[in-house]
Coordinates of C-alpha atoms in Angstrom, one line a residue:
Chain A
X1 CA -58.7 -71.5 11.6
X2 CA -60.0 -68.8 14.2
X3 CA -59.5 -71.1 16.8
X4 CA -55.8 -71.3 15.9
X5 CA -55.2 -67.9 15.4
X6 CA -56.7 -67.5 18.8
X7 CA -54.7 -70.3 20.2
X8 CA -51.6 -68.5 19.0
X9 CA -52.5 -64.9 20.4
X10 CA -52.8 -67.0 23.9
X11 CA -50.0 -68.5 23.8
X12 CA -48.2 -65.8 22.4
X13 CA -49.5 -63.1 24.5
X14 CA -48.5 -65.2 27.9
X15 CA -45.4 -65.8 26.8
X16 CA -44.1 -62.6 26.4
X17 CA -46.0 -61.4 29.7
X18 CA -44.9 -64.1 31.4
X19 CA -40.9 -63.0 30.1
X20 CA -41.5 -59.1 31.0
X21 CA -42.5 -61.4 34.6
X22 CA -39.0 -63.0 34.6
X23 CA -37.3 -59.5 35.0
X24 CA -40.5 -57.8 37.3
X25 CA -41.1 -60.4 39.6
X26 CA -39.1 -59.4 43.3
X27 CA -38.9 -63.0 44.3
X28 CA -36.5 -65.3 42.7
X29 CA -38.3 -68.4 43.0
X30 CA -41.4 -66.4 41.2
X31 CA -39.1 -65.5 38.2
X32 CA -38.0 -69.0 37.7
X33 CA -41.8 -70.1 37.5
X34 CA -42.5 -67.1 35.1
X35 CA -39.2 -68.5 33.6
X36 CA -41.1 -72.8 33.2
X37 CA -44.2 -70.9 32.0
X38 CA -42.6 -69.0 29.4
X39 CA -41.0 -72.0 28.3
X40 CA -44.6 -74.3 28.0
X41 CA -45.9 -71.2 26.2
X42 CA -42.8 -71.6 23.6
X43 CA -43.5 -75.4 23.5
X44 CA -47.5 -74.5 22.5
X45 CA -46.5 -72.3 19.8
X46 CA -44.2 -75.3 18.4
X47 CA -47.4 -77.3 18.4
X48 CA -49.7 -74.8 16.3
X49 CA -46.6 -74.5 13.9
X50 CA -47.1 -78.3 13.6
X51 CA -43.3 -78.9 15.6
X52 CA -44.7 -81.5 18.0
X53 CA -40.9 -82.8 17.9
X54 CA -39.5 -79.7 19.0
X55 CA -42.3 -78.6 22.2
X56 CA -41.7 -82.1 23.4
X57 CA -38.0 -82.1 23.2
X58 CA -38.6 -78.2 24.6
X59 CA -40.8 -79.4 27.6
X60 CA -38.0 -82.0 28.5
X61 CA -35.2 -80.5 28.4
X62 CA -35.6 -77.0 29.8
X63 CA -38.4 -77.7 31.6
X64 CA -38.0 -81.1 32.8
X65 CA -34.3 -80.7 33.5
X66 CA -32.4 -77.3 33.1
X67 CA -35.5 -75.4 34.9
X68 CA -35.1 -77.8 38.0
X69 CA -31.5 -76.7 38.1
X70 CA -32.5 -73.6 38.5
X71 CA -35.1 -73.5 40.8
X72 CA -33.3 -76.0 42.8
X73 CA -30.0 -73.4 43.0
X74 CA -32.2 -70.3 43.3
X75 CA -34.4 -71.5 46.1
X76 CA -31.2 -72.1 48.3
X77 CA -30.5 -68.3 47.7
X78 CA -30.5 -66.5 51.1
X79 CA -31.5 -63.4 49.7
X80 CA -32.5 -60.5 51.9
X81 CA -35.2 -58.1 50.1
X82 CA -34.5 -54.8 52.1
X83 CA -30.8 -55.1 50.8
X84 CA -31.8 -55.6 47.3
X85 CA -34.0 -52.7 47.2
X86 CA -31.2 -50.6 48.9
X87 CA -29.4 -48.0 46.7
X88 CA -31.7 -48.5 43.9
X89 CA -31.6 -44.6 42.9
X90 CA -27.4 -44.7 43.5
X91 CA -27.2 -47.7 40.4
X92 CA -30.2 -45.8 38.4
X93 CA -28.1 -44.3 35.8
X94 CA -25.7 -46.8 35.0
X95 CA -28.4 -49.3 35.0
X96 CA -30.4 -46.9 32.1
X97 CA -27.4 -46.2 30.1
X98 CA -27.1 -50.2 29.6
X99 CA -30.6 -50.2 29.2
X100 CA -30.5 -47.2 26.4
X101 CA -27.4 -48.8 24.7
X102 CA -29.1 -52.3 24.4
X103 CA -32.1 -50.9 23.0
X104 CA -30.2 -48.6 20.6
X105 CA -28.7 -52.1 19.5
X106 CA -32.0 -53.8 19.3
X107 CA -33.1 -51.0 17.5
X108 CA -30.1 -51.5 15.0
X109 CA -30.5 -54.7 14.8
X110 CA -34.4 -54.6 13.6
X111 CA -33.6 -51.8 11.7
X112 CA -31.2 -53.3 9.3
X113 CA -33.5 -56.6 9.5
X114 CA -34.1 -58.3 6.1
X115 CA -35.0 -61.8 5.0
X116 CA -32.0 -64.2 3.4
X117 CA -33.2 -64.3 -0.4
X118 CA -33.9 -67.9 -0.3
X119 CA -35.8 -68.0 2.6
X120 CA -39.2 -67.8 0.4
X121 CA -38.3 -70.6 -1.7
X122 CA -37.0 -73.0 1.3
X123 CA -40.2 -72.2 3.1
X124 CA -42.5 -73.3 0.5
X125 CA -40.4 -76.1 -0.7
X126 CA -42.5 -79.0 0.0
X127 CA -41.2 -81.0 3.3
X128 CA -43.5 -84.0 2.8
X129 CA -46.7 -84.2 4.4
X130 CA -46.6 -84.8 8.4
X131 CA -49.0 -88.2 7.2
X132 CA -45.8 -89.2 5.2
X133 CA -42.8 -88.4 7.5
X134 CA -43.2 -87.9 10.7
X135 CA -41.8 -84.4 12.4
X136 CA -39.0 -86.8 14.1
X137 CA -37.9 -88.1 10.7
X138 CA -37.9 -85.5 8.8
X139 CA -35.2 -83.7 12.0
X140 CA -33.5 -86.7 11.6
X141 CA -33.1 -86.5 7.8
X142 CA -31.9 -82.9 8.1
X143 CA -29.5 -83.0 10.8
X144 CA -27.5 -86.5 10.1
X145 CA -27.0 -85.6 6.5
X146 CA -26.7 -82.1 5.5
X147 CA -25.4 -80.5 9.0
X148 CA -23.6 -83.5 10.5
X149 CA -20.7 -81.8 10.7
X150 CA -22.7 -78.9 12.5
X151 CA -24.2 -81.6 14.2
X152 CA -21.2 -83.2 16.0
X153 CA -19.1 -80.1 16.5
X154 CA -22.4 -78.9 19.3
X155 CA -21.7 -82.6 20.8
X156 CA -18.2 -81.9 21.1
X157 CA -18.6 -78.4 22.9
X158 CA -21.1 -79.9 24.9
X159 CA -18.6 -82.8 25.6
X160 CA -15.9 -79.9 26.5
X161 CA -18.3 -78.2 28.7
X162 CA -19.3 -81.5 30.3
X163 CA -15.1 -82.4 30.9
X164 CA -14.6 -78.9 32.2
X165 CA -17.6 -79.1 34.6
X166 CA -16.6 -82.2 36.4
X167 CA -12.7 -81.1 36.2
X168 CA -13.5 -77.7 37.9
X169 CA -15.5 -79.9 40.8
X170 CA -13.9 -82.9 41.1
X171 CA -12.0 -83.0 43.8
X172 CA -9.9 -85.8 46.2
X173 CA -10.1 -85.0 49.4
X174 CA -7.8 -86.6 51.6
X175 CA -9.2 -88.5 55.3
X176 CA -12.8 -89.1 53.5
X177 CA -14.0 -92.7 54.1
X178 CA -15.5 -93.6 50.5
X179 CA -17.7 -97.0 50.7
X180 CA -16.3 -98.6 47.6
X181 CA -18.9 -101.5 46.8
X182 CA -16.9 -103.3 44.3
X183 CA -14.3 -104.2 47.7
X184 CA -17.3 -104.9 50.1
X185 CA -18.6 -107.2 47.2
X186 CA -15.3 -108.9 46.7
X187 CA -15.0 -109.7 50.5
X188 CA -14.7 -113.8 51.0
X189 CA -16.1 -115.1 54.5
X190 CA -12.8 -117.3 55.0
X191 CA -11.0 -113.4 54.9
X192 CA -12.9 -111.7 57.7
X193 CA -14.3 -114.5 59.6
X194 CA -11.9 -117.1 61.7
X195 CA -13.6 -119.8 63.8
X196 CA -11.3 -120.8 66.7
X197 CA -12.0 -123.3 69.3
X198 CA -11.4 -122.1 72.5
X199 CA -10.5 -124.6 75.2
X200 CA -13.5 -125.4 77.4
X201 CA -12.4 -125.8 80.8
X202 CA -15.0 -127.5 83.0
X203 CA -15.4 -125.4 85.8
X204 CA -16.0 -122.2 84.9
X205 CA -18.1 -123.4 82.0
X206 CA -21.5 -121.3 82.3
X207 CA -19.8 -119.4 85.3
X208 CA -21.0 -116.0 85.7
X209 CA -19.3 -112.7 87.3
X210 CA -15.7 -113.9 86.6
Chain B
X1 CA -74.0 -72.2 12.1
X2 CA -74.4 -76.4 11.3
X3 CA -71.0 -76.5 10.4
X4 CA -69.7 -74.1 13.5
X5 CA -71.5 -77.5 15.3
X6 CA -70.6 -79.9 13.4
X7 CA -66.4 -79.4 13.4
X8 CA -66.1 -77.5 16.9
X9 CA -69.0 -78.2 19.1
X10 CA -69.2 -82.0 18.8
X11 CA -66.3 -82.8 18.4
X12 CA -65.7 -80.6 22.1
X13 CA -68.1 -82.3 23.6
X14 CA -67.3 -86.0 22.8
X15 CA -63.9 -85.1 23.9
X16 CA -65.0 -84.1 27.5
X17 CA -67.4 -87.4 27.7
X18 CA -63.8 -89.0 26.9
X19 CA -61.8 -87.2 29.4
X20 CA -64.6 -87.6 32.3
X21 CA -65.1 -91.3 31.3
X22 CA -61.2 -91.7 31.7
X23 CA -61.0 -89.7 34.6
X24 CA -63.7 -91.2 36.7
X25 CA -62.2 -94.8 36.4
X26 CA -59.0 -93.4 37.1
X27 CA -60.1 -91.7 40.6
X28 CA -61.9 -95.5 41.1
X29 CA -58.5 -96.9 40.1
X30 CA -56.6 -95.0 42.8
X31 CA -58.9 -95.0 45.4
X32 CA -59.3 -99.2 45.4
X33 CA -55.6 -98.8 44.9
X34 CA -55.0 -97.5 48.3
X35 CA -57.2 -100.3 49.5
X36 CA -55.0 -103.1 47.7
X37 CA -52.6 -102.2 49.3
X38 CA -53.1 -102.1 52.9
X39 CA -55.1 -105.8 51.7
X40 CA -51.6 -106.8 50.0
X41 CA -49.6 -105.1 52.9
X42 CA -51.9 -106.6 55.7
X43 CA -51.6 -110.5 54.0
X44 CA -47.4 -110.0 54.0
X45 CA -47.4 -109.4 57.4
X46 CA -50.1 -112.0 58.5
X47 CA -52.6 -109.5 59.2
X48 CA -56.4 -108.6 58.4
X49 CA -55.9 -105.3 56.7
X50 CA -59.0 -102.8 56.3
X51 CA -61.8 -105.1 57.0
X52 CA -64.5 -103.3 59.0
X53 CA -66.2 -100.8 56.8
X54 CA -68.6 -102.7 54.5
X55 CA -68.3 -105.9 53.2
X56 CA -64.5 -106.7 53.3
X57 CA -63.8 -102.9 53.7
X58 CA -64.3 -102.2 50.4
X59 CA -66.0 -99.2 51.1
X60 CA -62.8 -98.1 53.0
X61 CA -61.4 -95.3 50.4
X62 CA -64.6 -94.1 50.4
X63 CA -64.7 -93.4 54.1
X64 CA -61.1 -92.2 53.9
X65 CA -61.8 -89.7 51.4
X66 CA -65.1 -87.8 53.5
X67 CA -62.6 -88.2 56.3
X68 CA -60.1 -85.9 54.5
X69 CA -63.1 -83.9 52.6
X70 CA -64.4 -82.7 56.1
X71 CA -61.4 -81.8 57.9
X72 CA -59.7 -78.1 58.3
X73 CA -56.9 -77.0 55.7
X74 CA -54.4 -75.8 57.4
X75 CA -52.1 -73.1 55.8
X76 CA -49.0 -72.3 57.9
X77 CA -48.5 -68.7 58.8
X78 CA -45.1 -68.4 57.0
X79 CA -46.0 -70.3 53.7
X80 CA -46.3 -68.7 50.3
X81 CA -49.9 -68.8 50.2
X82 CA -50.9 -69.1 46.5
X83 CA -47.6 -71.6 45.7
X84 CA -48.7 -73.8 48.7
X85 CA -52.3 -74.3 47.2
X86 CA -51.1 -74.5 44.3
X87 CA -48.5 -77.5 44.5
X88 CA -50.7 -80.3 45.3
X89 CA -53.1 -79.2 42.4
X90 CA -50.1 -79.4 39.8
X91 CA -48.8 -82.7 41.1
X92 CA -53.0 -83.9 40.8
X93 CA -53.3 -82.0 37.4
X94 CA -50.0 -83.7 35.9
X95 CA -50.9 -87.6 37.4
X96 CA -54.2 -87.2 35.4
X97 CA -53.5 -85.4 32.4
X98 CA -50.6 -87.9 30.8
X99 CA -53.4 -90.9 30.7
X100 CA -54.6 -88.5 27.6
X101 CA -52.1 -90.8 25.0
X102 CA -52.4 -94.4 26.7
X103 CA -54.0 -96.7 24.5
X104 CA -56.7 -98.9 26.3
X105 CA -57.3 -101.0 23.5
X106 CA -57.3 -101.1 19.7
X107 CA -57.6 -97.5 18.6
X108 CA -59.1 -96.4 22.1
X109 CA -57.3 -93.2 23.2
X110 CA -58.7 -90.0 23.4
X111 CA -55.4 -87.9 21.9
X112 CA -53.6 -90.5 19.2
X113 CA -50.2 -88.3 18.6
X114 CA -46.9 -88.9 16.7
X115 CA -44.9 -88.2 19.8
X116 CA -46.9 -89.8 22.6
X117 CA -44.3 -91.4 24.6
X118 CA -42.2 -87.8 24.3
X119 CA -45.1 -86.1 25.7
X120 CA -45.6 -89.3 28.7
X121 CA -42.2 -88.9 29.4
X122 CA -42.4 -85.2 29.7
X123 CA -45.0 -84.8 32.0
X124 CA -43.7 -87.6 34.0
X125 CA -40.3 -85.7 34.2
X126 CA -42.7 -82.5 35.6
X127 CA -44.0 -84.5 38.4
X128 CA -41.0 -82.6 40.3
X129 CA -42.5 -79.4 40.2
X130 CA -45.5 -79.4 42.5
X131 CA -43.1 -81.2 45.4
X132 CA -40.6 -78.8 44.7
X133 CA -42.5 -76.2 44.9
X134 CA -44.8 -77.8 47.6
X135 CA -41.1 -78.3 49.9
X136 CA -40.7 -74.2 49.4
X137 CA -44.0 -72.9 49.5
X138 CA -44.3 -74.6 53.3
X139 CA -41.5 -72.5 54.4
X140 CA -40.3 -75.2 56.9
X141 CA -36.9 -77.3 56.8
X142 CA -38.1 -80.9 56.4
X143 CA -40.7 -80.2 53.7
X144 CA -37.3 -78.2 52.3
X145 CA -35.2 -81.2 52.7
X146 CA -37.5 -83.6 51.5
X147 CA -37.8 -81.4 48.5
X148 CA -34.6 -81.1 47.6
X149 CA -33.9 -84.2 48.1
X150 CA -37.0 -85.7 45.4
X151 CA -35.5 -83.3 42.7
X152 CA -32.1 -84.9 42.9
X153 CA -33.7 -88.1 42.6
X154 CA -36.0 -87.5 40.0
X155 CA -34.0 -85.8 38.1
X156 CA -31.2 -88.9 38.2
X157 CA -33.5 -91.6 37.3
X158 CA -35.5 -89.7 34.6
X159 CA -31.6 -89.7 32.7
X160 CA -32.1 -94.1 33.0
X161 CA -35.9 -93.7 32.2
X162 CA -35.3 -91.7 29.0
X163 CA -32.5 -94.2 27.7
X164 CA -35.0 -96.8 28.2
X165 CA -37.4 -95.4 26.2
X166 CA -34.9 -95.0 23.8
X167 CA -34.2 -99.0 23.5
X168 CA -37.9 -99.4 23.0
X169 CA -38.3 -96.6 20.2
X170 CA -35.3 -98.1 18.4
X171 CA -37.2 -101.5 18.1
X172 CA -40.7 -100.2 17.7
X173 CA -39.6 -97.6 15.1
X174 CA -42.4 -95.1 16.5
X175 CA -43.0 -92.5 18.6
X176 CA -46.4 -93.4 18.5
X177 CA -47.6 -95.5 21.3
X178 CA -50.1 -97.2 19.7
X179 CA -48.0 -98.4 17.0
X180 CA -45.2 -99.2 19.8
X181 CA -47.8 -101.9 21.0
X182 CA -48.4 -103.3 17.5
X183 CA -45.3 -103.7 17.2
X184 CA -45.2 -105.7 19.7
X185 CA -47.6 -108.3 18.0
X186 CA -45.2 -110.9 17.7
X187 CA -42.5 -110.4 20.7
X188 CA -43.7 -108.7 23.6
X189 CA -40.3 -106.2 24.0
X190 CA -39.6 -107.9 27.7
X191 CA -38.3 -110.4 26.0
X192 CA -35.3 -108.8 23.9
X193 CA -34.6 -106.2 26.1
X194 CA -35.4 -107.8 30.0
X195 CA -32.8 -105.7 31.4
X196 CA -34.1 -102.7 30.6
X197 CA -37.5 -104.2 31.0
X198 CA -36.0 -104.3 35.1
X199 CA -34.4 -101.7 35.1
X200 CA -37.5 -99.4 33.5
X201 CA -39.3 -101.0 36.5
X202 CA -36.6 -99.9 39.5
X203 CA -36.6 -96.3 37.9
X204 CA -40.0 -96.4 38.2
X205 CA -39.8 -97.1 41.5
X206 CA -37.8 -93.7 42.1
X207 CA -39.9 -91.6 39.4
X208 CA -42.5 -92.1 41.7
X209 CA -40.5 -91.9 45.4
X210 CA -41.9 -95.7 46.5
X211 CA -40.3 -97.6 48.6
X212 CA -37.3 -98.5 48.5
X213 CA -36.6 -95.3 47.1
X214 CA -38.8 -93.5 49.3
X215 CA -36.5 -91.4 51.1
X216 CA -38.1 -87.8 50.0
X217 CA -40.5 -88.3 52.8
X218 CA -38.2 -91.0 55.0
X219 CA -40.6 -90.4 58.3
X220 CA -38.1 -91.4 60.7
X221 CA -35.6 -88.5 59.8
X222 CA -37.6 -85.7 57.7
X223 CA -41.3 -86.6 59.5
X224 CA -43.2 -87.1 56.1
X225 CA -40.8 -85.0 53.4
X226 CA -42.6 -82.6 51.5
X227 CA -45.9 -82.7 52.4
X228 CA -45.3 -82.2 56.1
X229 CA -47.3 -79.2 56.6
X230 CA -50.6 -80.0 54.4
X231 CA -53.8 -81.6 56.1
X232 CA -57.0 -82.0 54.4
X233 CA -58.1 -81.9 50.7
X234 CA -54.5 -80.7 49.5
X235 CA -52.8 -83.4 51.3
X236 CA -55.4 -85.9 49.7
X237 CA -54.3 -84.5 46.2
X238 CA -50.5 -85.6 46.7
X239 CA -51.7 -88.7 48.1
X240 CA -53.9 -89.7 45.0
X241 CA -51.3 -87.8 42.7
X242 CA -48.7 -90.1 44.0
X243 CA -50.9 -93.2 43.4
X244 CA -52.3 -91.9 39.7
X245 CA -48.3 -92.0 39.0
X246 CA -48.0 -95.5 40.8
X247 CA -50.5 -96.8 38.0
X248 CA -49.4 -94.3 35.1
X249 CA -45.6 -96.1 35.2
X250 CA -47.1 -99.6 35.7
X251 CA -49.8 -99.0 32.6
X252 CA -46.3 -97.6 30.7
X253 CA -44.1 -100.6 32.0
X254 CA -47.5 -102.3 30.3
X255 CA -47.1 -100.5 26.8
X256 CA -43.4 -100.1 26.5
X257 CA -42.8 -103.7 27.6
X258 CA -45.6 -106.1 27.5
X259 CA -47.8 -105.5 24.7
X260 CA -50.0 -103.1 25.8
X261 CA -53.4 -104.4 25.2
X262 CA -52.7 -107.3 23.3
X263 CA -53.0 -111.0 23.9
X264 CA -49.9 -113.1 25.3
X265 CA -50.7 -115.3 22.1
X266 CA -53.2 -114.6 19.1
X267 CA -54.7 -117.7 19.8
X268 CA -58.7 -118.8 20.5
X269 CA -59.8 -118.4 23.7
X270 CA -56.6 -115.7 24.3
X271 CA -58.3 -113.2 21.8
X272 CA -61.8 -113.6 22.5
X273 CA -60.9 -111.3 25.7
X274 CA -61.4 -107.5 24.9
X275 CA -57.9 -105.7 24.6
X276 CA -58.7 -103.1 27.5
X277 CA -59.0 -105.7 29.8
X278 CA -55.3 -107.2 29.3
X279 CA -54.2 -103.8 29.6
X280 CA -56.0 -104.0 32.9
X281 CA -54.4 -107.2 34.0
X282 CA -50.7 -106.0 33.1
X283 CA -51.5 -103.1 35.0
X284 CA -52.2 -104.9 37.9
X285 CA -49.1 -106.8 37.2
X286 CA -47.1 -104.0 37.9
X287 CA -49.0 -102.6 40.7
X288 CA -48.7 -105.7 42.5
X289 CA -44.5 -105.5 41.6
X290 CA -44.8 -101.9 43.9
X291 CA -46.7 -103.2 46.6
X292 CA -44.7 -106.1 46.9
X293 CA -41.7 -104.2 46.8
X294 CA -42.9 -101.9 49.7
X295 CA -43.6 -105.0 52.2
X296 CA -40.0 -106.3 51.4
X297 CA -37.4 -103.8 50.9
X298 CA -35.6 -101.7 53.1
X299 CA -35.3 -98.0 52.1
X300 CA -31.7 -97.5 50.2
X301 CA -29.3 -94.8 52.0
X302 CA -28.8 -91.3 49.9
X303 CA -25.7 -92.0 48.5
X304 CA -26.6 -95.2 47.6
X305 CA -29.3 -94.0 45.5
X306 CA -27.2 -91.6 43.9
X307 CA -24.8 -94.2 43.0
X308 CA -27.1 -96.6 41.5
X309 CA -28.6 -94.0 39.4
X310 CA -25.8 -92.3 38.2
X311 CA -23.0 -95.2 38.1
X312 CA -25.2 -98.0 37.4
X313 CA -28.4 -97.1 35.8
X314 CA -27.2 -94.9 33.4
X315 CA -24.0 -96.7 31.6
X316 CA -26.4 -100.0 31.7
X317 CA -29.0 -98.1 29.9
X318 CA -26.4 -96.0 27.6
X319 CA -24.5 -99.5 26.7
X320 CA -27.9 -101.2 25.8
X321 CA -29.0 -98.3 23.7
X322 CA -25.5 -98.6 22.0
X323 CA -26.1 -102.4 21.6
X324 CA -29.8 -102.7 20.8
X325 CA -28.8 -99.9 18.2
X326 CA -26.0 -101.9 16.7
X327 CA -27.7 -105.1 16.4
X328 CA -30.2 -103.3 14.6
X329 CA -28.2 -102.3 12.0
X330 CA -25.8 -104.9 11.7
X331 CA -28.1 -107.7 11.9
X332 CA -30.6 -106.0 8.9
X333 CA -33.6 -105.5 11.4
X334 CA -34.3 -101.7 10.2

């Protein structure tokens, strides 16, 4: 058990140092790795609370695929450091009234924090043992029966936001040559080739310099 | 202070004898790898191959490696020192830590988890990171380009490579990879689902930036890609991280596809042969598939590759997950 609790302090401790990193950190690039790490971190604590569903589907997803986006877009960034750093005292006040107002809200926000009523009894209702249903099953069970509805209407906005995405950036240009494969496939030998005979006439067969 | 020893202390150390023992044939693994396949490479082309340093050059790798022990590391002045170390060891850590869930034989894995092929196919999809970071941390154009370039690709075929994977769980009815072999007792999965079965294979071939898909380090336009500016050990730790992935895709072509480490047949003399050494032979199948596809292919054009990835790859794969899915349920398999 010590190990555990250990294991989560680690894990814990990183990832929240590793977040305050994010913000801290001058390069870009360097906040986006903070960024992956914070995100393996989040995928360890899954695993001690015994969500090895959820850190895999966390490790694949933001790390494998959303994180790359980013880094990929952030380390084309041409960003000059002296400019950054220029006028920092100028935005100081505007950037600590946000600051003070967000953590007034925070402060709210835990303030006035209490647990639903049922959230005792759901916790210790018995999910069946990870021997008997895996962690997989049991997500499946959930989300394709009580919350379909829930379910299908994030599909949908992610459909929307998928439509609107290639909409935005699609775009026909006009004067591009586009190989179109399905053509060059379709292409018969009797269409582009012609075999003619051309008249040999004997003297100048073979003659060069003509 | 028994029990301290008896449920944390052993259990550690068997664990490490595991990981060593795995490790250890691994590194033999990839180094004769790299000799297979100059040998393969040399006999396609007619030649000799590697044949002067001991008997048949078999001890080749071995002076390859002290080669690129003793020489300098070079760091170049511009680079992002600690980033530029650190790439090649990520891409080495990653290529060795995923053999942690592949079943050698019956019951012969050091971690047995519920969602081993999630966790394969997440490290595989964070092979991207150390030549990504690797590209950046040079702080030269090509190693850039060649960067860039990988994550596009990697990040395309891992879309085909998960839908695979898919197809396979839906039949195996597991996450678990050793139950995905056993249930594979009957019908090794290449059967039912040979498309994918190819098509697992070509993505492979990107996953790991092989020829013909090689074009992250295309020498005759971005000199050698990503790795450009490294010399020494850290170059030898992309080389054998690239060849650890080589055999990590064939040894999951092997599991997801053709029965891991079980016989063709449960028949006589078929079963008398121990399970790890099947999974050794299919192995070698697939290794075999990548060196012969370097010797024969030409290397594809960018677009190209983006266009089989994204417009071929991924509605085959997205169709068949939709059909294998449907045949399930309609035709009572579940």
């Amino acid at each position: 058990m010590i190990i555990q609790a250990l294991a989560f302090y680690v894990f814990a401790a990183i990832a929240v140092a590793s977040g305050v990193m994010v913000v801290a950190s001058r390069n870009p690039v360097h906040s986006v790795l903070f960024l992956i790490l914070a995100f393996f971190n989040a995928a360890g604590l899954f695993v001690l609370l015994g969500a090895e569903f959820l850190a895999m589907t966390l490790v694949i997803v933001y790390v494998g695929a959303v994180a790359v986006l980013f880094l990929f877009v952030v380390m084309m960034l041409d960003i000059n450091f002296v400019a950054l750093r220029e006028g920092f005292m100028r935005y100081l006040p505007v950037g600590a009234a946000i600051g003070l107002v967000l953590l007034a809200e925070l402060l709210l926000v835990v303030g006035s924090w209490s647990f639903a009523p049922k959230a005792k009894t759901i916790a210790d209702s018995p999910i069946k043992a990870p021997d008997e249903l895996s962690n997989a099953a049991a997500l499946g069970k959930v989300i394709y029966t009580d919350h379909i509805l829930l379910f299908q209407a994030s599909g949908l906005i992610l459909l929307v936001a998928m439509v609107g995405a290639i909409v935005l950036t699609l775009r026909e240009r006009a004067g591009v040559r586009r190989q179109r494969v399905g053509v060059q496939i379709a292409r018969r030998r009797e269409e582009v080739i012609e075999i003619r005979k051309m008249p040999a006439s004997g003297a100048n067969v073979g003659g060069a310099g003509e | 202070m028994a029990s301290f020893f008896s449920t944390y202390a052993l259990p550690t150390i068997i664990i490490v004898v595991q990981i060593a023992v795995v490790v250890g044939i691994l590194l033999g693994c990839v180094a004769y790898l790299t000799l297979a396949e100059r040998k393969v490479l040399a006999a396609m082309q007619l030649r000799m191959g590697p044949n002067v340093v001991g008997p048949f050059g078999l001890f080749q790798p071995i002076a390859d490696g002290l080669k690129l022990l003793t020489k300098e590391t070079v760091i170049p002045s511009g680079a992002n020192r600690i980033l530029f170390v650190a790439a090649p060891m990520l891409t080495f850590i990653l290529s060795l830590i995923a053999w942690a869930v592949i079943p050698f034989g019956q019951g012969m894995v050091i971690a047995d988890i519920n969602v081993g092929i999630l966790y394969l196919f997440a490290i595989s999809s964070l092979g991207v990171y150390g030549i990504v970071v690797a590209g950046w941390a040079s702080n030269s154009k090509y190693a850039f380009l060649g960067a860039l370039r990988s994550a596009a690709q990697m990040v395309s075929y891992e879309v085909s490579i998960g839908f695979v994977i898919v197809t396979v769980l839906l039949c195996a009815g597991s996450m678990n990879i050793s139950k995905i072999v056993e249930a594979q007792r009957h019908l090794w999965f290449f059967i039912p689902l040979f498309p994918m079965f190819i098509l697992f294979f070509i993505s492979g071939l990107a996953e790991t930036n092989r020829t013909p898909f090689d074009l992250v380090e295309g020498e005759s336009e971005l000199v050698a890609g990503y790795f450009v500016e490294y010399s020494s050990m850290t170059f030898a730790l992309f080389y054998l991280g690239e060849y650890a992935n080589m055999i990590l895709i064939s040894a999951m072509t092997a599991i997801l596809f053709l029965g891991g480490w079980l016989p063709p047949f449960d028949i006589a003399p078929l079963n008398w042969v121990p399970g790890p050494i099947w999974f050794f032979a299919k192995t070698c199948f697939g290794l075999f598939f990548f060196l012969w596809a370097r010797a024969t292919l030409p290397r594809y054009r960018y677009d190209q590759l983006m266009r089989l990835g994204w417009k071929v790859f991924l509605p085959l794969s997205l169709g068949y997950v939709a059909l294998v899915a449907g045949v399930l349920v309609y035709g009572g398999l579940v």
